[in-house]
CSV table of C-alpha atoms in Angstrom, one decimal:
chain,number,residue,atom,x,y,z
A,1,UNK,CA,8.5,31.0,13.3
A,2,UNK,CA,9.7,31.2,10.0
A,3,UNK,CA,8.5,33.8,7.1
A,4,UNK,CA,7.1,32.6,4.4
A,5,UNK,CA,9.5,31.5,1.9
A,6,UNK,CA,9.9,29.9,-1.7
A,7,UNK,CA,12.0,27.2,-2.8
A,8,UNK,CA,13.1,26.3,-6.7
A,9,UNK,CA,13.2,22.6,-6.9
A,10,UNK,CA,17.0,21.3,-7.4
A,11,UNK,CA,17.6,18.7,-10.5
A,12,UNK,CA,18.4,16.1,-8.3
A,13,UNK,CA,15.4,16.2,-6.4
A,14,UNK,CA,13.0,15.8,-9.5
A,15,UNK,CA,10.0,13.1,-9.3
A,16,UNK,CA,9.7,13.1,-5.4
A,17,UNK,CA,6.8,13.4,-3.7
A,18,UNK,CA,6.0,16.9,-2.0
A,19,UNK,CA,5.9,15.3,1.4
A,20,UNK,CA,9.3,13.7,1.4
A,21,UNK,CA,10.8,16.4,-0.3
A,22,UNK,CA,9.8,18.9,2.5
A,23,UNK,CA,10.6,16.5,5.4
A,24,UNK,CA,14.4,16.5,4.1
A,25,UNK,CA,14.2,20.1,3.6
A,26,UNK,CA,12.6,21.0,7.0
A,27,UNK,CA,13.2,18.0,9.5
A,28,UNK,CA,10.8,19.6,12.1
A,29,UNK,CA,7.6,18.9,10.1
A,30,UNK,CA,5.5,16.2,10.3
A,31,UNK,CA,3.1,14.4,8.2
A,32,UNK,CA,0.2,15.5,9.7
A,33,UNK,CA,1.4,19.3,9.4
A,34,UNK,CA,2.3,18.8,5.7
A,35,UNK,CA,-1.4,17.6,5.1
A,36,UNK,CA,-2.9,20.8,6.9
A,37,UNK,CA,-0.6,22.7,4.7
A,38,UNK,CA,-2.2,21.1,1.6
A,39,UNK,CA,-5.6,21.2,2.9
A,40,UNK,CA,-5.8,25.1,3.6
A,41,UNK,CA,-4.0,25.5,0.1
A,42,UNK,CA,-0.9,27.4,2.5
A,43,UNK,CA,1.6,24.8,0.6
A,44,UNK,CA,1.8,25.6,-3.3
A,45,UNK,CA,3.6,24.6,-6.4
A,46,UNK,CA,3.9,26.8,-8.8
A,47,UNK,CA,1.4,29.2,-7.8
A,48,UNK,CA,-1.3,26.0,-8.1
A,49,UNK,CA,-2.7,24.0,-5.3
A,50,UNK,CA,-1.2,20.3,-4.5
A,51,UNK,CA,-1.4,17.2,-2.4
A,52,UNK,CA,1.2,16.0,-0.6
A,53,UNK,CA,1.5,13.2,-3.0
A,54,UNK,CA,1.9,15.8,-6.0
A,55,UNK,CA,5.4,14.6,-7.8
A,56,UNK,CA,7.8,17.3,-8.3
A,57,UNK,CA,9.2,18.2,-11.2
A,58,UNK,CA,13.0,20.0,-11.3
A,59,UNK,CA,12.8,24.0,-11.6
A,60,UNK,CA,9.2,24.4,-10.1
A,61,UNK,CA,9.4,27.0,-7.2
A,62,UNK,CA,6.9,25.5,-3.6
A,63,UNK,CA,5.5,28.4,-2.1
A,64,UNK,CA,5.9,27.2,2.2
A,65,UNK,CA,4.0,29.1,4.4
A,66,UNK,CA,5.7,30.2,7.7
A,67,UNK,CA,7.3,27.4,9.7
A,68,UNK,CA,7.6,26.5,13.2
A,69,UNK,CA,11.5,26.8,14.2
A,70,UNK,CA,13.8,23.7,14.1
A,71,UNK,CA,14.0,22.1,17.5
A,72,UNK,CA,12.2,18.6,19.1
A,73,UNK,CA,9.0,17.9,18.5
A,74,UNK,CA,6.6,16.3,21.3
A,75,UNK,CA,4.9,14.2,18.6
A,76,UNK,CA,8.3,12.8,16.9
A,77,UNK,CA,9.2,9.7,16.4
A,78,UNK,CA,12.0,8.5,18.6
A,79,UNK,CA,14.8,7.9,16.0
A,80,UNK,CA,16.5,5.1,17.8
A,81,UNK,CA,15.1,1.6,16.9
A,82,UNK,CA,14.9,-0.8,20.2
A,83,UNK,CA,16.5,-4.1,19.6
A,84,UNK,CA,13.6,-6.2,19.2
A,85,UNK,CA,11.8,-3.7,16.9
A,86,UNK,CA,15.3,-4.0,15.1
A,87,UNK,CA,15.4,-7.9,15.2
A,88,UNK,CA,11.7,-8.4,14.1
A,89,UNK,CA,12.0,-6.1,10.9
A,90,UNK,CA,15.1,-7.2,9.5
A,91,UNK,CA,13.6,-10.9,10.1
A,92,UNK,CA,11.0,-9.4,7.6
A,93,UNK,CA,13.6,-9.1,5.3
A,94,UNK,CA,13.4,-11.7,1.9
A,95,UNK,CA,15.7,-9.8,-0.2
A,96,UNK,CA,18.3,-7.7,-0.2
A,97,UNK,CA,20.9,-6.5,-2.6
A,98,UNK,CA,22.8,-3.3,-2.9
A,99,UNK,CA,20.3,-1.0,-4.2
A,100,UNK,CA,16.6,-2.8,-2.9
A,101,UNK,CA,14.5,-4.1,0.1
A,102,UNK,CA,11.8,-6.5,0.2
A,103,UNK,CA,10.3,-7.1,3.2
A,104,UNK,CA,7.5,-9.5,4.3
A,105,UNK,CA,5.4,-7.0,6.4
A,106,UNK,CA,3.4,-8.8,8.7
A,107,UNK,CA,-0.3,-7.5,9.2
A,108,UNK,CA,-0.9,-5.0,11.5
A,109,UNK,CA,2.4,-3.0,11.4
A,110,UNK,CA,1.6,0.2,9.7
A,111,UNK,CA,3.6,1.1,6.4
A,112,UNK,CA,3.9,4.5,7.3
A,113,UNK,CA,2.6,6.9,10.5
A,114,UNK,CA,-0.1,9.4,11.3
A,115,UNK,CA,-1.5,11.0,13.9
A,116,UNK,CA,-2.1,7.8,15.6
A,117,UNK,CA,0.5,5.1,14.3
A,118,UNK,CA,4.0,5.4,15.8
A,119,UNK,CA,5.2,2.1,15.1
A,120,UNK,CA,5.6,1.7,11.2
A,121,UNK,CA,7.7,0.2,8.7
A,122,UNK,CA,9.1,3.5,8.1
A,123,UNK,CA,10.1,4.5,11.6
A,124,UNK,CA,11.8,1.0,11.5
A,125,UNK,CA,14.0,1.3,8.6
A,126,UNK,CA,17.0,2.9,10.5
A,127,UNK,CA,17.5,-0.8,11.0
A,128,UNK,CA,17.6,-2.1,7.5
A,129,UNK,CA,20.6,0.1,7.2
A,130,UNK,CA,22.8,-2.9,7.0
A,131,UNK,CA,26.1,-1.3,5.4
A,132,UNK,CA,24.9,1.7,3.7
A,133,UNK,CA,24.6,5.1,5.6
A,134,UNK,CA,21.3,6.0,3.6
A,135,UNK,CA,17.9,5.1,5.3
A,136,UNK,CA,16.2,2.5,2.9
A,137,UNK,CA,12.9,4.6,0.9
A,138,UNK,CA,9.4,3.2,0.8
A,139,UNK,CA,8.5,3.1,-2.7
A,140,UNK,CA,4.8,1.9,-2.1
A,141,UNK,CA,2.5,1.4,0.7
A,142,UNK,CA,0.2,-1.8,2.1
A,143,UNK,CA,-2.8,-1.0,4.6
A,144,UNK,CA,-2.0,-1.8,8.3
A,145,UNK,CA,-3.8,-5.3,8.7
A,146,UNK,CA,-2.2,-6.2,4.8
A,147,UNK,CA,0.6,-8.8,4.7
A,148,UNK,CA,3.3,-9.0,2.1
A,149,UNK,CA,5.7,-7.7,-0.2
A,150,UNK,CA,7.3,-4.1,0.6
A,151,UNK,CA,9.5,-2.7,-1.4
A,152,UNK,CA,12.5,-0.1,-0.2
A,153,UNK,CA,14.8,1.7,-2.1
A,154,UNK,CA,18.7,1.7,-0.7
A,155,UNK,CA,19.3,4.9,-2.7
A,156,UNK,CA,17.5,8.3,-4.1
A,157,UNK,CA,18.4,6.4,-7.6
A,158,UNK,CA,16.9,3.2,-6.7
A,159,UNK,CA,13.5,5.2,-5.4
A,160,UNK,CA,13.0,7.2,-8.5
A,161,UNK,CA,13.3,3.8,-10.5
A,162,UNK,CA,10.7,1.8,-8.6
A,163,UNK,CA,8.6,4.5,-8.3
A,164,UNK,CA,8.6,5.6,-12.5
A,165,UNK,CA,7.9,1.6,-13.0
A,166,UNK,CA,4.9,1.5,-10.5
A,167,UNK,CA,3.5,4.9,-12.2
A,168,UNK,CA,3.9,3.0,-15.7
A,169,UNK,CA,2.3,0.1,-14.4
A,170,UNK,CA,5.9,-1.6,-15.3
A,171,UNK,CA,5.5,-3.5,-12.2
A,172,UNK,CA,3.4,-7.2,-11.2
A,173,UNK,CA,1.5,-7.6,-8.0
A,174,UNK,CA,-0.5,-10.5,-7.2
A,175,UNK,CA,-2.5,-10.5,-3.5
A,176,UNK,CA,-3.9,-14.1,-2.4
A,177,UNK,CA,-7.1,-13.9,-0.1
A,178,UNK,CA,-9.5,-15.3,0.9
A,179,UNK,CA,-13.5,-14.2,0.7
A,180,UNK,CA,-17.0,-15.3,1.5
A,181,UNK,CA,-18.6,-17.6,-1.4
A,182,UNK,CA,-17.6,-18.1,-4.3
A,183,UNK,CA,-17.0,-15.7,-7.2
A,184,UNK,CA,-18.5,-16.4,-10.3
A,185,UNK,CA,-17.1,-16.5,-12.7
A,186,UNK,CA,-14.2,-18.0,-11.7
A,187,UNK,CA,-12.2,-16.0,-13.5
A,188,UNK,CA,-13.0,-12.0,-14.5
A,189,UNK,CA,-12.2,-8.6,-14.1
A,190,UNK,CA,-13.8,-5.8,-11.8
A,191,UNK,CA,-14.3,-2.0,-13.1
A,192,UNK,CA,-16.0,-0.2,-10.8
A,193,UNK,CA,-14.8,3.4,-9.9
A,194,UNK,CA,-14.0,4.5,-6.9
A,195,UNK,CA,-14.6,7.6,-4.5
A,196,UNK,CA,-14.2,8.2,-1.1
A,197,UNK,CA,-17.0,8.5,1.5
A,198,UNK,CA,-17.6,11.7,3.3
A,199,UNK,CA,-15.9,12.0,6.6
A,200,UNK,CA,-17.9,10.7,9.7
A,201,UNK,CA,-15.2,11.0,12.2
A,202,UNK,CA,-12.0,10.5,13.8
A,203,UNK,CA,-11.0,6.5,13.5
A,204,UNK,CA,-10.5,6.0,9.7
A,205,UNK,CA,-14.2,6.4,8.1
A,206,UNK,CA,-12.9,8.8,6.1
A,207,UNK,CA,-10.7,6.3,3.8
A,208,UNK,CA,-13.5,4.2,3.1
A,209,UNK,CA,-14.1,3.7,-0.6
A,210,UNK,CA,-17.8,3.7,-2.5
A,211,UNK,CA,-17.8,1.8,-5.8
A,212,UNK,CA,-19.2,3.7,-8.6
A,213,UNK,CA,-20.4,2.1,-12.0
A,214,UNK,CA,-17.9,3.1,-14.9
A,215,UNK,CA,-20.7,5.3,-16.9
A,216,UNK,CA,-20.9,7.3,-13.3
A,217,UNK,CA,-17.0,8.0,-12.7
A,218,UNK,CA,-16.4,11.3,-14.9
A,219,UNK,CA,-19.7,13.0,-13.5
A,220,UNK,CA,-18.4,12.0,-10.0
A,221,UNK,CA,-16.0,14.5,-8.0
A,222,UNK,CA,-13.3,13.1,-7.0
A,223,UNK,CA,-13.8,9.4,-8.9
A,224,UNK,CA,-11.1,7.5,-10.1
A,225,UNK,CA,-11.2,4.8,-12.4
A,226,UNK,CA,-10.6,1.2,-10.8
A,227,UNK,CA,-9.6,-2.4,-12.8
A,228,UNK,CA,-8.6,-5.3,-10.5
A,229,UNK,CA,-8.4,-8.9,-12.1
A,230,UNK,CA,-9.5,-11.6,-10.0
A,231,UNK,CA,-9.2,-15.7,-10.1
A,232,UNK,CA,-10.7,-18.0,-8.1
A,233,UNK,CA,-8.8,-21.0,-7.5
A,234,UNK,CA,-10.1,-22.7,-4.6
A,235,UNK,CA,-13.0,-23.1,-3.0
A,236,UNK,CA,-14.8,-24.8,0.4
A,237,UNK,CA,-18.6,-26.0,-1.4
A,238,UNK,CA,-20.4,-22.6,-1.3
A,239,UNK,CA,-18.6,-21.1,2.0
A,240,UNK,CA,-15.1,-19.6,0.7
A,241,UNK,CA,-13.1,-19.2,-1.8
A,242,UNK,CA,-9.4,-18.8,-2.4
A,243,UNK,CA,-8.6,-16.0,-4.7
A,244,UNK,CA,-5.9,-14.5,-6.4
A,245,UNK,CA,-6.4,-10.5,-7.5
A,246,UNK,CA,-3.7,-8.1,-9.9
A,247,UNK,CA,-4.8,-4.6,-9.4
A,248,UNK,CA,-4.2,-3.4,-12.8
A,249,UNK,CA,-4.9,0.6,-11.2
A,250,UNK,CA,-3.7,0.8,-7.3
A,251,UNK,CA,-6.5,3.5,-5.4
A,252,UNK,CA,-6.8,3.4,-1.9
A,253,UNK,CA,-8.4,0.3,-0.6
A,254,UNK,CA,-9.3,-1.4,-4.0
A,255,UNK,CA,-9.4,-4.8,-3.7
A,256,UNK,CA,-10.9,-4.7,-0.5
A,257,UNK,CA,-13.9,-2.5,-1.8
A,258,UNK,CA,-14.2,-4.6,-5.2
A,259,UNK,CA,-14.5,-7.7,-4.0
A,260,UNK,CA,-17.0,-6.4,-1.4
A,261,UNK,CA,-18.8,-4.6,-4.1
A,262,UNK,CA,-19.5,-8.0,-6.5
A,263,UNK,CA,-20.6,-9.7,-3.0
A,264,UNK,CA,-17.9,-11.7,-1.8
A,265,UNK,CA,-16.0,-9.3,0.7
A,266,UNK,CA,-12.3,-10.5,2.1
A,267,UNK,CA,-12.8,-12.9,5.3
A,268,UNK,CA,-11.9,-11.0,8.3
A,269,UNK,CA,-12.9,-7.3,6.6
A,270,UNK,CA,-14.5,-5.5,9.1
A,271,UNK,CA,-14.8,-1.9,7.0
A,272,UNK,CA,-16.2,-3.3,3.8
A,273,UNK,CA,-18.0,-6.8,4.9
A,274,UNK,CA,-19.2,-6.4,8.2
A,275,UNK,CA,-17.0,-8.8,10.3
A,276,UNK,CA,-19.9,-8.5,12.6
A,277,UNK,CA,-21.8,-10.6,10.3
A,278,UNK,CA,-21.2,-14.8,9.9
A,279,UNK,CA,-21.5,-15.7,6.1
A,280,UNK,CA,-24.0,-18.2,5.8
A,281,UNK,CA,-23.1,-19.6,2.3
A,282,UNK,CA,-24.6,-16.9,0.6
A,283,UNK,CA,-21.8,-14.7,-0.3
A,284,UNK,CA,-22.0,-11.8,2.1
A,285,UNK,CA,-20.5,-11.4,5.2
A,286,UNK,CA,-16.7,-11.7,6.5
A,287,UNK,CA,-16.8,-13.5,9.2
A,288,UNK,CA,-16.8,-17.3,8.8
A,289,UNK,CA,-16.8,-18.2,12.3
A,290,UNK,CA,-15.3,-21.2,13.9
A,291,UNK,CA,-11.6,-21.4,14.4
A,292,UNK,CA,-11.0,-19.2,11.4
A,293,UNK,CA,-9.2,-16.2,12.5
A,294,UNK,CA,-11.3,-12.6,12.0
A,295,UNK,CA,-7.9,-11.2,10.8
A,296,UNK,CA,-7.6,-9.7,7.1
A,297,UNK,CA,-7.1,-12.8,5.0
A,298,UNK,CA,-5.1,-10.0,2.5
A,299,UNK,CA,-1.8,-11.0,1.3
A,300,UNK,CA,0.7,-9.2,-1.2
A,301,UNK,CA,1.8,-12.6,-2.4
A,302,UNK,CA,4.3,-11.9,-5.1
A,303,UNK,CA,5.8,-8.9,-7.1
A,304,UNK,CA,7.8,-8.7,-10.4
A,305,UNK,CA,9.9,-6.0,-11.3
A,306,UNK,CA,12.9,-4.7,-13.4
A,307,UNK,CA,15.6,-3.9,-11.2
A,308,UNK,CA,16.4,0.0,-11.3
A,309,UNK,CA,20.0,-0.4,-11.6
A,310,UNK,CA,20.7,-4.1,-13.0
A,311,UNK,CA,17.7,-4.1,-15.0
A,312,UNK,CA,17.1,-7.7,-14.6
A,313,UNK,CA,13.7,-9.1,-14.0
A,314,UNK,CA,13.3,-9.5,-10.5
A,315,UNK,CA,10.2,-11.8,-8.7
A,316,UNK,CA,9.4,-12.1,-4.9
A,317,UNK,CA,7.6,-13.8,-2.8
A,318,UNK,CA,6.5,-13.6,0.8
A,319,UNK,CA,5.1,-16.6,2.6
A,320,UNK,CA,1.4,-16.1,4.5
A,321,UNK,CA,1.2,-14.6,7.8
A,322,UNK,CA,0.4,-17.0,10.7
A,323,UNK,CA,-3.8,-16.8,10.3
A,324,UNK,CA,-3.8,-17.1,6.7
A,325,UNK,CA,-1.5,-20.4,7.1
A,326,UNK,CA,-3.8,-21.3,9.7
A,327,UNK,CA,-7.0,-20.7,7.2
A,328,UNK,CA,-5.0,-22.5,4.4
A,329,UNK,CA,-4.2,-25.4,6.6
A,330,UNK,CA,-7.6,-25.9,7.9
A,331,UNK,CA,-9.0,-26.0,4.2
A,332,UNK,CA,-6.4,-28.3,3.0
A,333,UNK,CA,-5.0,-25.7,0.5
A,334,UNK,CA,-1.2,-25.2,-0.1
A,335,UNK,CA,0.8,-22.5,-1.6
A,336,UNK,CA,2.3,-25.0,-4.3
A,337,UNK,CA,-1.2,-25.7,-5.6
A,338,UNK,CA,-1.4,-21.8,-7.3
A,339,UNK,CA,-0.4,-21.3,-10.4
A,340,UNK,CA,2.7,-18.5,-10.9
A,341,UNK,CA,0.1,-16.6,-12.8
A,342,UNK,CA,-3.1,-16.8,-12.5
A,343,UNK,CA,-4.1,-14.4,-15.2
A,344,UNK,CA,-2.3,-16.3,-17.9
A,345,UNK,CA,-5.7,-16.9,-20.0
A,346,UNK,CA,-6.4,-12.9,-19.5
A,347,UNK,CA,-3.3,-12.0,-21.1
């Protein structure tokens, strides 16, 4: 066990987050570590409390508490990739230049792990190597049971690119899904804050989000302010609709809990909409019953970006996962019927 120590952040290692900055510093810790660090305020940047999201900034000193001594860990993450974890993830891949990554993460693969999650994107990219001898970065994250576009940086360069133009909202997402009824109007924007709920246990409940009206955020511990745009495009008489959503903020779970919070909750979304319960027409519920799948129907469709080193505008797009094509199929919608944007009359 280590004493405690303290750390002057190099120039080169400027706007990383706190968590990756101290796994490349101290290989033996692990996320779940860091986050008890933060928690019981042992972890500290200069002199101040921090969460292991908190960006670093060159020349700020991280007070680190005493560490357990280098050496395996029982709750690692076996570094070698097996083939077929290899094959399936770099089949995921949808573009690829020198410098970025997109993948097509199919639902259900984690983005990154936890205490219970050791199969993620992250433990996979050893395989998206390819010619470089770097380990591609995630930039971003999509829940578990979310499909989509995934970016990964190639280099430290490419990483703190991607990552200043999501902070400056300099990027484009647009998420297809599908809900319960019909939003009306067809086309509008959603404001409510967000906070999340107490802690009821051990399997998630913790990350659920409570909507908050805007007057209600700044009196509100912990609220942050949420925007998501929404269209409706399609829709099956009163049952479902086909929707299209640009979160304009990105909090935890927001699109889920917004559209769940104007009564028309994502087909398949068991944490906001009760997948328990079969929608009936009347806008609630996320379960449609049938042969509709009770999958997510939550898909990171396309994302626009300026290229970190090029600086060209880049767009991608990632086909729908299996159910979603299934749901699509069965309604007689098809991808070429959407509009490139959306928005267009918002802007």
């Amino acid at each position: 066990m280590s004493g405690v120590q303290t750390l002057t952040v190099a120039a080169e290692d400027g706007d990383q987050r706190l968590d990756r900055w101290l796994r490349r510093q101290f290989p033996q810790l692990n996320q779940v570590r860091i986050e008890k660090m933060c928690r019981k305020g042992e972890l500290r940047v200069d002199g101040g409390r921090v969460k292991p999201a908190t960006r670093l900034e060159p020349g700020q000193t991280v007070r680190i508490p005493p560490l357990p001594a280098p050496g395996p860990r029982p709750d690692a993450v076996p570094a070698k990739v097996s083939q077929a974890d290899a094959r399936m993830i770099r089949d995921c891949v949808i573009y690829k230049d020198d410098h970025v990554i997109a993948l097509n993460k199919p639902p259900g693969l984690a983005t990154q792990g936890g205490s219970r999650q050791t199969r993620h994107v992250d433990g996979l990219a050893d395989a998206l190597r390819f010619d470089l001898d770097e380990k591609p970065r995630l930039v971003h994250r999509l829940d578990k049971d979310t499909s989509g576009v995934l970016l990964l940086a190639r280099s430290r360069k490419a990483a703190q690119g991607l990552t200043a133009a999501m902070r400056h909202k300099e990027t484009r997402k647009i998420y297809w899904a599908v809900v319960a009824g019909v939003p009306t109007p067809y086309l509008g924007e959603i404001k409510y804050g967000l906070v999340k709920a107490p802690g009821h246990g051990r399997r998630g409940e913790a990350e659920k989000m409570i909507c908050l009206h805007p007057r209600d955020v700044e009196g509100t511990p912990g609220a942050k302010r949420a925007i998501t745009q929404y269209a409706t495009l399609y829709r099956v008489a009163s049952r479902a609709a086909w929707v299209a959503m640009e979160p304009i903020t990105g909090r935890t779970h927001q699109l889920r809990a917004h559209m769940a919070e104007i009564g028309h909750p994502i087909v398949g979304d068991g944490k906001y909409g009760g997948s328990g319960q079969e929608n009936l027409g009347d806008g609630w519920g996320a379960k449609l019953g049938g042969i509709i799948s009770n999958k997510l129907h939550l898909h990171a469709r396309s994302m626009s970006f300026e290229h970190p080193v090029t600086r060209k505008s880049i767009r991608v797009e990632a086909a729908l996962p299996e159910h979603m094509a299934h749901t699509f199929d069965t309604f007689g919608w098809t991808a070429d019927l959407a509009a490139e944007d959306p928005f267009e009359e918002l802007r």
